[in-house]
mmCIF file of C-alpha atoms in Angstrom:
data_model
loop_
_atom_site.group_PDB
_atom_site.id
_atom_site.type_symbol
_atom_site.label_atom_id
_atom_site.label_comp_id
_atom_site.label_asym_id
_atom_site.label_seq_id
_atom_site.Cartn_x
_atom_site.Cartn_y
_atom_site.Cartn_z
ATOM 1 C CA MET A 1 -32.927 -3.511 -9.453
ATOM 2 C CA ALA A 2 -30.592 -6.417 -10.236
ATOM 3 C CA ASP A 3 -28.614 -7.864 -7.364
ATOM 4 C CA ASN A 4 -25.215 -6.160 -7.542
ATOM 5 C CA ARG A 5 -23.395 -9.185 -6.180
ATOM 6 C CA ARG A 6 -24.096 -10.889 -9.487
ATOM 7 C CA SER A 7 -23.698 -7.756 -11.581
ATOM 8 C CA ALA A 8 -21.682 -7.961 -14.756
ATOM 9 C CA PRO A 9 -17.933 -7.748 -14.321
ATOM 10 C CA PHE A 10 -16.101 -4.612 -15.469
ATOM 11 C CA TYR A 11 -12.495 -3.447 -15.834
ATOM 12 C CA MET A 12 -10.569 -1.949 -12.905
ATOM 13 C CA THR A 13 -7.000 -0.894 -12.198
ATOM 14 C CA ALA A 14 -5.235 -1.167 -8.850
ATOM 15 C CA THR A 15 -2.100 0.928 -8.367
ATOM 16 C CA THR A 16 0.796 0.002 -6.099
ATOM 17 C CA GLN A 17 4.511 0.621 -5.547
ATOM 18 C CA PHE A 18 7.319 -0.685 -7.711
ATOM 19 C CA GLY A 19 8.166 -4.271 -6.742
ATOM 20 C CA LEU A 20 4.809 -5.082 -5.107
ATOM 21 C CA GLU A 21 2.901 -5.836 -8.336
ATOM 22 C CA GLU A 22 2.894 -9.649 -7.987
ATOM 23 C CA VAL A 23 1.957 -9.438 -4.307
ATOM 24 C CA LEU A 24 -1.028 -7.201 -5.116
ATOM 25 C CA ALA A 25 -2.085 -9.431 -8.031
ATOM 26 C CA GLN A 26 -2.156 -12.353 -5.583
ATOM 27 C CA GLU A 27 -4.233 -10.333 -3.079
ATOM 28 C CA LEU A 28 -6.751 -9.527 -5.827
ATOM 29 C CA ARG A 29 -6.883 -13.168 -6.969
ATOM 30 C CA GLN A 30 -7.719 -14.216 -3.429
ATOM 31 C CA LEU A 31 -10.664 -11.804 -3.478
ATOM 32 C CA GLY A 32 -11.904 -13.461 -6.679
ATOM 33 C CA ALA A 33 -10.628 -10.983 -9.279
ATOM 34 C CA THR A 34 -9.640 -12.087 -12.778
ATOM 35 C CA ILE A 35 -6.191 -10.618 -13.453
ATOM 36 C CA GLU A 36 -5.959 -9.232 -16.991
ATOM 37 C CA LYS A 37 -2.489 -7.664 -16.866
ATOM 38 C CA VAL A 38 0.317 -7.127 -14.372
ATOM 39 C CA GLY A 39 1.939 -3.843 -15.417
ATOM 40 C CA GLN A 40 4.437 -1.519 -13.783
ATOM 41 C CA ARG A 41 3.005 -0.317 -10.481
ATOM 42 C CA ALA A 42 -0.487 -1.253 -11.712
ATOM 43 C CA ILE A 43 -2.683 -4.340 -12.035
ATOM 44 C CA GLU A 44 -5.566 -4.482 -14.502
ATOM 45 C CA PHE A 45 -8.345 -6.821 -13.448
ATOM 46 C CA THR A 46 -12.046 -7.540 -13.825
ATOM 47 C CA GLY A 47 -14.718 -8.115 -11.225
ATOM 48 C CA ASN A 48 -18.133 -6.866 -10.118
ATOM 49 C CA ILE A 49 -19.158 -4.023 -7.791
ATOM 50 C CA GLN A 50 -18.850 -6.202 -4.687
ATOM 51 C CA LEU A 51 -15.250 -6.976 -5.642
ATOM 52 C CA LEU A 52 -14.552 -3.247 -6.058
ATOM 53 C CA TYR A 53 -15.783 -2.597 -2.493
ATOM 54 C CA GLU A 54 -13.816 -5.577 -1.145
ATOM 55 C CA ALA A 55 -10.621 -4.510 -2.947
ATOM 56 C CA CYS A 56 -10.797 -1.080 -1.260
ATOM 57 C CA LEU A 57 -11.377 -2.735 2.109
ATOM 58 C CA TRP A 58 -8.947 -5.663 1.949
ATOM 59 C CA CYS A 59 -5.989 -4.894 -0.355
ATOM 60 C CA ARG A 60 -2.955 -4.348 1.867
ATOM 61 C CA THR A 61 -0.536 -3.320 -0.894
ATOM 62 C CA ALA A 62 -2.812 -1.191 -3.133
ATOM 63 C CA MET A 63 -2.609 2.600 -3.224
ATOM 64 C CA ARG A 64 -5.735 3.216 -5.321
ATOM 65 C CA ILE A 65 -8.523 1.269 -7.032
ATOM 66 C CA LEU A 66 -9.641 2.952 -10.268
ATOM 67 C CA LYS A 67 -12.686 2.273 -12.449
ATOM 68 C CA PRO A 68 -12.087 3.354 -16.079
ATOM 69 C CA PHE A 69 -15.203 4.699 -17.858
ATOM 70 C CA ALA A 70 -13.986 6.477 -21.016
ATOM 71 C CA SER A 71 -11.044 6.302 -23.385
ATOM 72 C CA PHE A 72 -10.105 8.224 -26.523
ATOM 73 C CA TYR A 73 -7.196 9.559 -28.571
ATOM 74 C CA ALA A 74 -6.320 13.254 -28.233
ATOM 75 C CA ALA A 75 -3.789 14.599 -30.737
ATOM 76 C CA ASP A 76 -3.821 18.131 -29.344
ATOM 77 C CA GLU A 77 -5.482 20.529 -26.870
ATOM 78 C CA LYS A 78 -8.584 21.038 -29.006
ATOM 79 C CA ALA A 79 -9.136 17.300 -29.331
ATOM 80 C CA LEU A 80 -8.691 16.739 -25.583
ATOM 81 C CA TYR A 81 -11.217 19.476 -24.746
ATOM 82 C CA ARG A 82 -13.663 18.153 -27.368
ATOM 83 C CA GLU A 83 -13.405 14.471 -26.287
ATOM 84 C CA VAL A 84 -13.769 15.274 -22.598
ATOM 85 C CA GLY A 85 -16.814 17.376 -23.511
ATOM 86 C CA ARG A 86 -18.409 14.360 -25.263
ATOM 87 C CA VAL A 87 -18.639 12.418 -21.996
ATOM 88 C CA ASP A 88 -22.000 12.841 -20.245
ATOM 89 C CA TRP A 89 -20.622 14.149 -16.950
ATOM 90 C CA SER A 90 -24.010 14.218 -15.211
ATOM 91 C CA LYS A 91 -23.653 10.413 -14.927
ATOM 92 C CA TYR A 92 -20.575 10.800 -12.740
ATOM 93 C CA ILE A 93 -20.788 14.143 -10.941
ATOM 94 C CA ARG A 94 -23.822 15.952 -9.470
ATOM 95 C CA GLN A 95 -23.574 19.701 -9.688
ATOM 96 C CA ASP A 96 -23.752 19.998 -5.877
ATOM 97 C CA GLN A 97 -20.663 17.743 -5.573
ATOM 98 C CA THR A 98 -17.021 18.780 -5.570
ATOM 99 C CA PHE A 99 -14.441 17.098 -7.791
ATOM 100 C CA ALA A 100 -10.717 16.966 -8.482
ATOM 101 C CA ILE A 101 -8.585 15.539 -11.278
ATOM 102 C CA THR A 102 -5.238 13.792 -11.033
ATOM 103 C CA ALA A 103 -3.477 13.574 -14.380
ATOM 104 C CA VAL A 104 -0.556 11.310 -15.239
ATOM 105 C CA VAL A 105 1.036 12.004 -18.605
ATOM 106 C CA ASN A 106 3.650 9.751 -20.251
ATOM 107 C CA LYS A 107 5.365 9.941 -23.667
ATOM 108 C CA SER A 108 2.793 12.278 -25.159
ATOM 109 C CA THR A 109 2.873 15.607 -27.033
ATOM 110 C CA PHE A 110 1.416 17.209 -23.890
ATOM 111 C CA ASP A 111 4.398 17.833 -21.664
ATOM 112 C CA HIS A 112 2.566 18.953 -18.555
ATOM 113 C CA SER A 113 0.113 16.941 -16.444
ATOM 114 C CA LEU A 114 -1.159 20.027 -14.573
ATOM 115 C CA PHE A 115 -2.096 21.645 -17.880
ATOM 116 C CA VAL A 116 -3.943 18.475 -18.980
ATOM 117 C CA ALA A 117 -5.829 18.377 -15.645
ATOM 118 C CA GLN A 118 -6.761 22.063 -16.011
ATOM 119 C CA LEU A 119 -8.035 21.616 -19.586
ATOM 120 C CA THR A 120 -10.072 18.556 -18.563
ATOM 121 C CA LYS A 121 -11.577 20.477 -15.641
ATOM 122 C CA ASP A 122 -12.536 23.359 -17.991
ATOM 123 C CA ALA A 123 -14.292 20.971 -20.390
ATOM 124 C CA ILE A 124 -16.299 19.395 -17.530
ATOM 125 C CA VAL A 125 -17.273 22.697 -15.928
ATOM 126 C CA ASP A 126 -18.236 24.243 -19.299
ATOM 127 C CA GLN A 127 -20.526 21.288 -20.048
ATOM 128 C CA PHE A 128 -22.408 21.781 -16.763
ATOM 129 C CA ARG A 129 -22.605 25.544 -17.240
ATOM 130 C CA ASN A 130 -23.949 25.201 -20.786
ATOM 131 C CA ARG A 131 -26.568 22.640 -19.785
ATOM 132 C CA THR A 132 -27.778 23.942 -16.436
ATOM 133 C CA GLY A 133 -26.249 27.370 -15.868
ATOM 134 C CA GLU A 134 -24.593 25.951 -12.726
ATOM 135 C CA ARG A 135 -21.348 24.072 -12.186
ATOM 136 C CA PRO A 136 -19.748 21.741 -9.622
ATOM 137 C CA SER A 137 -16.810 23.172 -7.669
ATOM 138 C CA VAL A 138 -13.265 21.922 -7.612
ATOM 139 C CA ASP A 139 -11.847 20.815 -4.257
ATOM 140 C CA VAL A 140 -8.294 19.510 -4.525
ATOM 141 C CA LYS A 141 -7.966 18.577 -0.854
ATOM 142 C CA ASN A 142 -11.093 16.584 -0.139
ATOM 143 C CA PRO A 143 -13.322 16.179 -3.222
ATOM 144 C CA ASP A 144 -16.512 14.094 -3.372
ATOM 145 C CA ILE A 145 -15.463 12.678 -6.751
ATOM 146 C CA ARG A 146 -11.840 12.018 -7.656
ATOM 147 C CA LEU A 147 -11.137 11.598 -11.354
ATOM 148 C CA HIS A 148 -7.977 10.076 -12.704
ATOM 149 C CA LEU A 149 -6.707 10.860 -16.191
ATOM 150 C CA HIS A 150 -3.960 8.664 -17.600
ATOM 151 C CA MET A 151 -2.417 9.670 -20.915
ATOM 152 C CA ILE A 152 0.181 7.521 -22.617
ATOM 153 C CA GLU A 153 1.263 8.527 -26.133
ATOM 154 C CA ASN A 154 -1.901 10.682 -26.444
ATOM 155 C CA GLU A 155 -4.221 7.756 -25.652
ATOM 156 C CA VAL A 156 -6.362 8.943 -22.753
ATOM 157 C CA VAL A 157 -8.159 6.834 -20.128
ATOM 158 C CA LEU A 158 -10.519 8.528 -17.675
ATOM 159 C CA SER A 159 -11.281 6.698 -14.428
ATOM 160 C CA LEU A 160 -13.227 7.213 -11.248
ATOM 161 C CA ASP A 161 -11.073 6.798 -8.138
ATOM 162 C CA ALA A 162 -12.841 4.402 -5.766
ATOM 163 C CA SER A 163 -10.400 4.975 -2.913
ATOM 164 C CA GLY A 164 -10.778 8.573 -1.802
ATOM 165 C CA GLU A 165 -7.767 9.080 0.477
ATOM 166 C CA SER A 166 -4.889 6.824 -0.705
ATOM 167 C CA LEU A 167 -5.448 3.308 0.670
ATOM 168 C CA HIS A 168 -1.981 3.138 2.272
ATOM 169 C CA LYS A 169 -3.088 5.828 4.746
ATOM 170 C CA ARG A 170 -4.756 3.391 7.096
ATOM 171 C CA GLY A 171 -5.790 5.888 9.755
ATOM 172 C CA TYR A 172 -4.328 4.069 12.775
ATOM 173 C CA ARG A 173 -1.017 5.937 12.630
ATOM 174 C CA GLN A 174 -0.774 8.736 15.178
ATOM 175 C CA GLN A 175 1.262 11.812 14.279
ATOM 176 C CA THR A 176 4.883 10.764 14.229
ATOM 177 C CA ASN A 177 7.993 12.867 13.867
ATOM 178 C CA VAL A 178 9.873 9.917 12.391
ATOM 179 C CA ALA A 179 9.843 8.931 8.731
ATOM 180 C CA PRO A 180 8.101 5.569 8.999
ATOM 181 C CA LEU A 181 7.579 3.062 6.216
ATOM 182 C CA ASN A 182 4.330 3.613 4.413
ATOM 183 C CA GLU A 183 1.780 1.011 5.461
ATOM 184 C CA ALA A 184 1.314 -0.577 2.014
ATOM 185 C CA LEU A 185 5.076 -1.043 1.670
ATOM 186 C CA ALA A 186 5.319 -2.535 5.186
ATOM 187 C CA ALA A 187 2.543 -5.031 4.347
ATOM 188 C CA GLY A 188 4.279 -5.740 1.023
ATOM 189 C CA LEU A 189 7.585 -6.564 2.764
ATOM 190 C CA LEU A 190 5.807 -9.087 5.014
ATOM 191 C CA LEU A 191 4.019 -10.690 2.052
ATOM 192 C CA LEU A 192 7.253 -10.755 -0.003
ATOM 193 C CA ALA A 193 8.905 -12.471 2.963
ATOM 194 C CA GLY A 194 6.256 -15.180 2.574
ATOM 195 C CA TRP A 195 5.206 -14.694 6.201
ATOM 196 C CA ASP A 196 2.083 -16.773 6.862
ATOM 197 C CA GLY A 197 0.586 -14.908 9.852
ATOM 198 C CA LYS A 198 1.356 -17.889 12.123
ATOM 199 C CA LYS A 199 5.147 -18.008 12.600
ATOM 200 C CA THR A 200 7.057 -16.023 15.220
ATOM 201 C CA LEU A 201 7.910 -12.545 13.921
ATOM 202 C CA ILE A 202 10.496 -10.280 15.551
ATOM 203 C CA ASP A 203 11.478 -6.702 14.619
ATOM 204 C CA PRO A 204 14.519 -5.651 16.694
ATOM 205 C CA MET A 205 14.591 -2.111 15.209
ATOM 206 C CA CYS A 206 10.867 -1.471 15.131
ATOM 207 C CA GLY A 207 10.792 2.357 15.189
ATOM 208 C CA SER A 208 7.167 3.468 15.429
ATOM 209 C CA GLY A 209 5.951 -0.092 14.813
ATOM 210 C CA THR A 210 4.525 -0.066 11.277
ATOM 211 C CA LEU A 211 5.852 -3.525 10.312
ATOM 212 C CA LEU A 212 4.484 -5.061 13.522
ATOM 213 C CA THR A 213 1.107 -3.330 13.174
ATOM 214 C CA GLU A 214 0.706 -4.552 9.593
ATOM 215 C CA ALA A 215 1.808 -8.032 10.708
ATOM 216 C CA ALA A 216 -0.901 -8.074 13.381
ATOM 217 C CA LEU A 217 -3.522 -7.020 10.802
ATOM 218 C CA ILE A 218 -2.478 -9.963 8.598
ATOM 219 C CA ALA A 219 -2.311 -12.469 11.465
ATOM 220 C CA GLN A 220 -5.681 -11.475 12.960
ATOM 221 C CA ARG A 221 -7.365 -11.299 9.516
ATOM 222 C CA ILE A 222 -8.278 -7.627 9.905
ATOM 223 C CA ALA A 223 -9.212 -5.634 6.789
ATOM 224 C CA PRO A 224 -6.957 -2.538 6.649
ATOM 225 C CA GLY A 225 -9.772 -0.503 5.073
ATOM 226 C CA LEU A 226 -11.737 -0.695 8.331
ATOM 227 C CA TYR A 227 -9.363 2.045 9.601
ATOM 228 C CA HIS A 228 -9.899 4.283 6.546
ATOM 229 C CA GLN A 229 -10.654 7.883 7.553
ATOM 230 C CA GLY A 230 -13.625 9.615 5.946
ATOM 231 C CA LYS A 231 -15.557 8.158 3.031
ATOM 232 C CA PHE A 232 -14.220 5.940 0.293
ATOM 233 C CA GLY A 233 -14.532 7.543 -3.142
ATOM 234 C CA PHE A 234 -17.174 5.068 -4.327
ATOM 235 C CA GLU A 235 -19.553 6.122 -1.525
ATOM 236 C CA ASN A 236 -20.171 9.358 -3.487
ATOM 237 C CA TRP A 237 -20.791 7.652 -6.843
ATOM 238 C CA ALA A 238 -24.200 7.727 -8.522
ATOM 239 C CA ASP A 239 -24.465 3.906 -8.452
ATOM 240 C CA PHE A 240 -23.369 3.485 -4.797
ATOM 241 C CA ASP A 241 -25.107 0.478 -3.232
ATOM 242 C CA ALA A 242 -25.261 1.235 0.503
ATOM 243 C CA ALA A 243 -26.817 -2.116 1.466
ATOM 244 C CA LEU A 244 -24.118 -4.072 -0.360
ATOM 245 C CA TRP A 245 -21.383 -1.916 1.219
ATOM 246 C CA ASP A 246 -22.848 -2.518 4.699
ATOM 247 C CA SER A 247 -22.817 -6.257 4.122
ATOM 248 C CA VAL A 248 -19.203 -6.210 2.810
ATOM 249 C CA GLN A 249 -18.108 -4.310 5.953
ATOM 250 C CA LEU A 250 -20.073 -6.637 8.228
ATOM 251 C CA ASP A 251 -18.441 -9.687 6.601
ATOM 252 C CA ALA A 252 -15.021 -8.081 7.149
ATOM 253 C CA ARG A 253 -15.704 -7.383 10.834
ATOM 254 C CA GLN A 254 -16.764 -10.981 11.334
ATOM 255 C CA MET A 255 -13.539 -12.276 9.736
ATOM 256 C CA ARG A 256 -11.432 -10.788 12.546
ATOM 257 C CA LEU A 257 -9.797 -13.414 14.779
ATOM 258 C CA GLU A 258 -9.791 -12.516 18.485
ATOM 259 C CA GLU A 259 -7.276 -15.148 19.635
ATOM 260 C CA PRO A 260 -3.612 -14.170 18.971
ATOM 261 C CA GLN A 261 -2.422 -16.144 15.941
ATOM 262 C CA ALA A 262 1.319 -15.458 16.093
ATOM 263 C CA TYR A 263 4.017 -14.313 18.505
ATOM 264 C CA LEU A 264 4.812 -10.722 17.416
ATOM 265 C CA ALA A 265 7.468 -8.711 19.232
ATOM 266 C CA GLY A 266 9.492 -5.593 18.580
ATOM 267 C CA SER A 267 12.102 -3.493 20.294
ATOM 268 C CA ASP A 268 14.038 -0.304 19.664
ATOM 269 C CA LEU A 269 16.857 1.547 21.391
ATOM 270 C CA SER A 270 14.773 4.736 21.462
ATOM 271 C CA ARG A 271 12.235 4.965 24.300
ATOM 272 C CA GLU A 272 10.506 7.721 22.335
ATOM 273 C CA PHE A 273 9.987 5.421 19.306
ATOM 274 C CA ILE A 274 8.608 2.660 21.511
ATOM 275 C CA GLU A 275 6.127 5.161 23.006
ATOM 276 C CA LEU A 276 5.052 6.133 19.464
ATOM 277 C CA ALA A 277 4.768 2.457 18.564
ATOM 278 C CA ARG A 278 2.556 1.866 21.616
ATOM 279 C CA GLU A 279 0.302 4.772 20.588
ATOM 280 C CA ASN A 280 -0.049 3.416 17.029
ATOM 281 C CA VAL A 281 -0.732 -0.113 18.256
ATOM 282 C CA ALA A 282 -3.345 1.214 20.695
ATOM 283 C CA ALA A 283 -4.984 3.352 17.968
ATOM 284 C CA ALA A 284 -5.278 0.191 15.835
ATOM 285 C CA ASP A 285 -6.720 -1.671 18.857
ATOM 286 C CA LEU A 286 -3.977 -4.323 18.676
ATOM 287 C CA GLU A 287 -2.387 -4.185 22.149
ATOM 288 C CA ASP A 288 -3.278 -7.849 22.797
ATOM 289 C CA PHE A 289 -1.199 -9.030 19.837
ATOM 290 C CA ILE A 290 2.140 -7.155 19.929
ATOM 291 C CA ARG A 291 4.879 -7.118 22.591
ATOM 292 C CA LEU A 292 7.116 -4.023 22.673
ATOM 293 C CA GLY A 293 10.230 -3.169 24.668
ATOM 294 C CA VAL A 294 13.193 -0.790 24.787
ATOM 295 C CA ARG A 295 16.342 -2.676 23.791
ATOM 296 C CA ASP A 296 19.526 -2.103 21.814
ATOM 297 C CA VAL A 297 19.688 -4.202 18.642
ATOM 298 C CA LYS A 298 22.902 -5.809 19.922
ATOM 299 C CA GLU A 299 20.965 -7.208 22.910
ATOM 300 C CA ALA A 300 18.160 -8.603 20.740
ATOM 301 C CA LYS A 301 17.659 -12.359 20.648
ATOM 302 C CA ALA A 302 15.015 -14.901 19.744
ATOM 303 C CA PRO A 303 12.345 -15.600 22.395
ATOM 304 C CA ALA A 304 13.321 -18.811 24.206
ATOM 305 C CA LYS A 305 9.943 -20.568 24.179
ATOM 306 C CA GLU A 306 8.888 -19.800 20.585
ATOM 307 C CA ALA A 307 9.672 -21.834 17.466
ATOM 308 C CA PRO A 308 11.960 -19.975 15.001
ATOM 309 C CA GLY A 309 10.214 -17.821 12.409
ATOM 310 C CA ILE A 310 11.134 -14.527 10.781
ATOM 311 C CA VAL A 311 13.246 -11.622 11.976
ATOM 312 C CA ILE A 312 12.629 -8.515 9.879
ATOM 313 C CA MET A 313 13.912 -4.954 10.115
ATOM 314 C CA ASN A 314 14.221 -1.633 8.330
ATOM 315 C CA PRO A 315 17.404 -0.110 9.781
ATOM 316 C CA PRO A 316 18.431 3.523 9.141
ATOM 317 C CA TYR A 317 20.103 4.133 5.770
ATOM 318 C CA GLY A 318 22.307 7.045 6.887
ATOM 319 C CA GLU A 319 21.373 9.786 4.423
ATOM 320 C CA ARG A 320 23.470 12.465 6.103
ATOM 321 C CA ILE A 321 27.039 13.185 4.970
ATOM 322 C CA GLY A 322 29.607 11.583 7.249
ATOM 323 C CA ASP A 323 27.302 8.766 8.386
ATOM 324 C CA GLU A 324 29.414 6.047 6.727
ATOM 325 C CA LEU A 325 31.397 4.880 9.749
ATOM 326 C CA GLU A 326 28.358 4.879 12.004
ATOM 327 C CA MET A 327 26.333 2.917 9.432
ATOM 328 C CA ASP A 328 29.123 0.387 8.847
ATOM 329 C CA ALA A 329 29.284 -0.245 12.598
ATOM 330 C CA LEU A 330 25.491 -0.521 12.889
ATOM 331 C CA TYR A 331 25.165 -3.025 10.038
ATOM 332 C CA LYS A 332 28.053 -5.080 11.432
ATOM 333 C CA THR A 333 26.187 -5.181 14.782
ATOM 334 C CA ILE A 334 23.011 -6.297 12.987
ATOM 335 C CA GLY A 335 24.957 -9.153 11.364
ATOM 336 C CA ASP A 336 26.458 -10.200 14.716
ATOM 337 C CA THR A 337 23.006 -10.162 16.364
ATOM 338 C CA LEU A 338 21.493 -12.285 13.592
ATOM 339 C CA LYS A 339 24.303 -14.856 13.774
ATOM 340 C CA SER A 340 24.345 -15.176 17.551
ATOM 341 C CA GLY A 341 20.718 -14.551 18.527
ATOM 342 C CA PHE A 342 18.511 -15.850 15.722
ATOM 343 C CA GLN A 343 19.754 -19.255 14.592
ATOM 344 C CA GLY A 344 17.128 -21.170 12.645
ATOM 345 C CA TYR A 345 15.324 -17.981 11.615
ATOM 346 C CA ASP A 346 14.943 -16.397 8.185
ATOM 347 C CA ALA A 347 16.102 -12.777 8.348
ATOM 348 C CA TYR A 348 14.863 -9.978 6.097
ATOM 349 C CA ILE A 349 16.637 -6.615 6.052
ATOM 350 C CA PHE A 350 15.031 -3.775 4.089
ATOM 351 C CA THR A 351 17.617 -1.103 3.347
ATOM 352 C CA GLY A 352 18.565 1.730 1.022
ATOM 353 C CA ASN A 353 22.241 1.519 2.011
ATOM 354 C CA LEU A 354 23.696 -1.367 0.010
ATOM 355 C CA GLU A 355 27.301 -0.454 0.878
ATOM 356 C CA ALA A 356 26.678 -0.693 4.622
ATOM 357 C CA ALA A 357 24.660 -3.892 4.075
ATOM 358 C CA LYS A 358 27.885 -5.635 3.038
ATOM 359 C CA ARG A 359 28.987 -5.297 6.687
ATOM 360 C CA ILE A 360 26.231 -7.704 7.760
ATOM 361 C CA GLY A 361 28.723 -10.404 6.807
ATOM 362 C CA LEU A 362 26.163 -12.962 5.611
ATOM 363 C CA LYS A 363 25.366 -14.066 2.094
ATOM 364 C CA ALA A 364 21.917 -12.947 0.937
ATOM 365 C CA SER A 365 19.897 -15.794 -0.596
ATOM 366 C CA ARG A 366 17.499 -13.338 -2.251
ATOM 367 C CA ARG A 367 17.573 -9.630 -3.161
ATOM 368 C CA THR A 368 14.282 -7.949 -4.113
ATOM 369 C CA PRO A 369 14.498 -4.429 -5.641
ATOM 370 C CA LEU A 370 11.996 -1.937 -4.177
ATOM 371 C CA TYR A 371 11.759 1.762 -3.404
ATOM 372 C CA ASN A 372 11.150 3.567 -0.137
ATOM 373 C CA GLY A 373 9.868 6.900 -1.445
ATOM 374 C CA PRO A 374 12.594 7.992 -3.896
ATOM 375 C CA ILE A 375 15.276 5.740 -2.352
ATOM 376 C CA ASP A 376 16.404 2.676 -4.300
ATOM 377 C CA CYS A 377 16.225 -0.195 -1.778
ATOM 378 C CA ARG A 378 16.566 -3.960 -1.481
ATOM 379 C CA LEU A 379 14.796 -6.512 0.665
ATOM 380 C CA LEU A 380 17.664 -8.880 1.536
ATOM 381 C CA LYS A 381 16.941 -12.396 2.737
ATOM 382 C CA TYR A 382 19.396 -14.336 4.924
ATOM 383 C CA GLU A 383 18.913 -17.939 6.023
ATOM 384 C CA LEU A 384 20.333 -18.364 9.524
ATOM 385 C CA TYR A 385 21.089 -22.043 9.955
ATOM 386 C CA GLN A 386 21.222 -23.839 13.290
ATOM 387 C CA GLY A 387 24.929 -24.144 14.144
ATOM 388 C CA THR A 388 27.457 -24.508 11.331
ATOM 389 C CA ARG A 389 26.564 -26.483 8.259
ATOM 390 C CA LYS A 390 29.111 -29.292 8.136
ATOM 391 C CA VAL A 391 28.637 -32.061 5.648
ATOM 392 C CA SER A 392 29.701 -35.339 7.294
ATOM 393 C CA LYS A 393 31.867 -37.443 5.011
ATOM 394 C CA PRO A 394 30.837 -41.046 4.487
ATOM 395 C CA GLU A 395 33.007 -43.490 6.503
#
């Protein structure tokens, strides 16, 4: 058998969240991928099987890594059923395996993705039944093989999903009753902030600690996929190379840096949140790298002995009716804290409340549009200069 490390490159797609496309493209480039196209919420790239395994293990901002294997035009239901039936499904699914299909339908004559998924499933199952008299079962929750069908204007692409569980679900997060940032978005905010994994990083409203945990993973060069629960999708594929996968994981474990690389600290007014943060940090085995404490944001200030770096936070947005006054006061406090306690730092505020953000009272030098779930958000950058910036006139 040919050595898979040198196997021929093939097409892949990595999906992400709106606004993180360039960050993910850069992550893939660093792994050695050739970027073919940066689309909306998706990056098309080429690489070999080793790169596919590494992308699942290392990409901090990817949701899924897909491997397309068939494409065709389907004008109507009959054509879709017929074209799906032309694929030799025994190459991709064994009849003792379970499978599931996710369909995404855009601008096509089919108006319903669930219907398209159902029709595709029927075509696959019928092929097995006709050939062998037996059929693989569907398991929507935890299938062996996840298929992805993308239809845009009746052009269909079928892909195998290499990820299994979505890659943003790292597995270190303990059950929380708070609505934390998703891990891929948290990593994306840090990478958008241009944080290098070396500078001081402070989160004075850290909640359950997702930003700090992701920061520690970046600083200590830890592959997020090492926390992945259960199998990756590609481990159930017919061409799975177990020896290559073992070596990719071994390389990743050896990349981890044991010495703390950056001063990382977070605080929150809520003792309960700090307890949750401690549990998450412990589950990720990162206690040596993150300092946590209970503190009101108005008491927060830069650590005396550390060189200035980044202060980053995701304050509440105030979704409830009647929150306006409380939010205005909170964002004014955040502004006061930044001005008095963090001179020389770059501040990044991620918020979905752009009205309240005006109360920060600083001029944003950059505004990056993103989403937190369905909420339209901005990552606002503020440069906090040392003292006031007076220009001395020539004598």
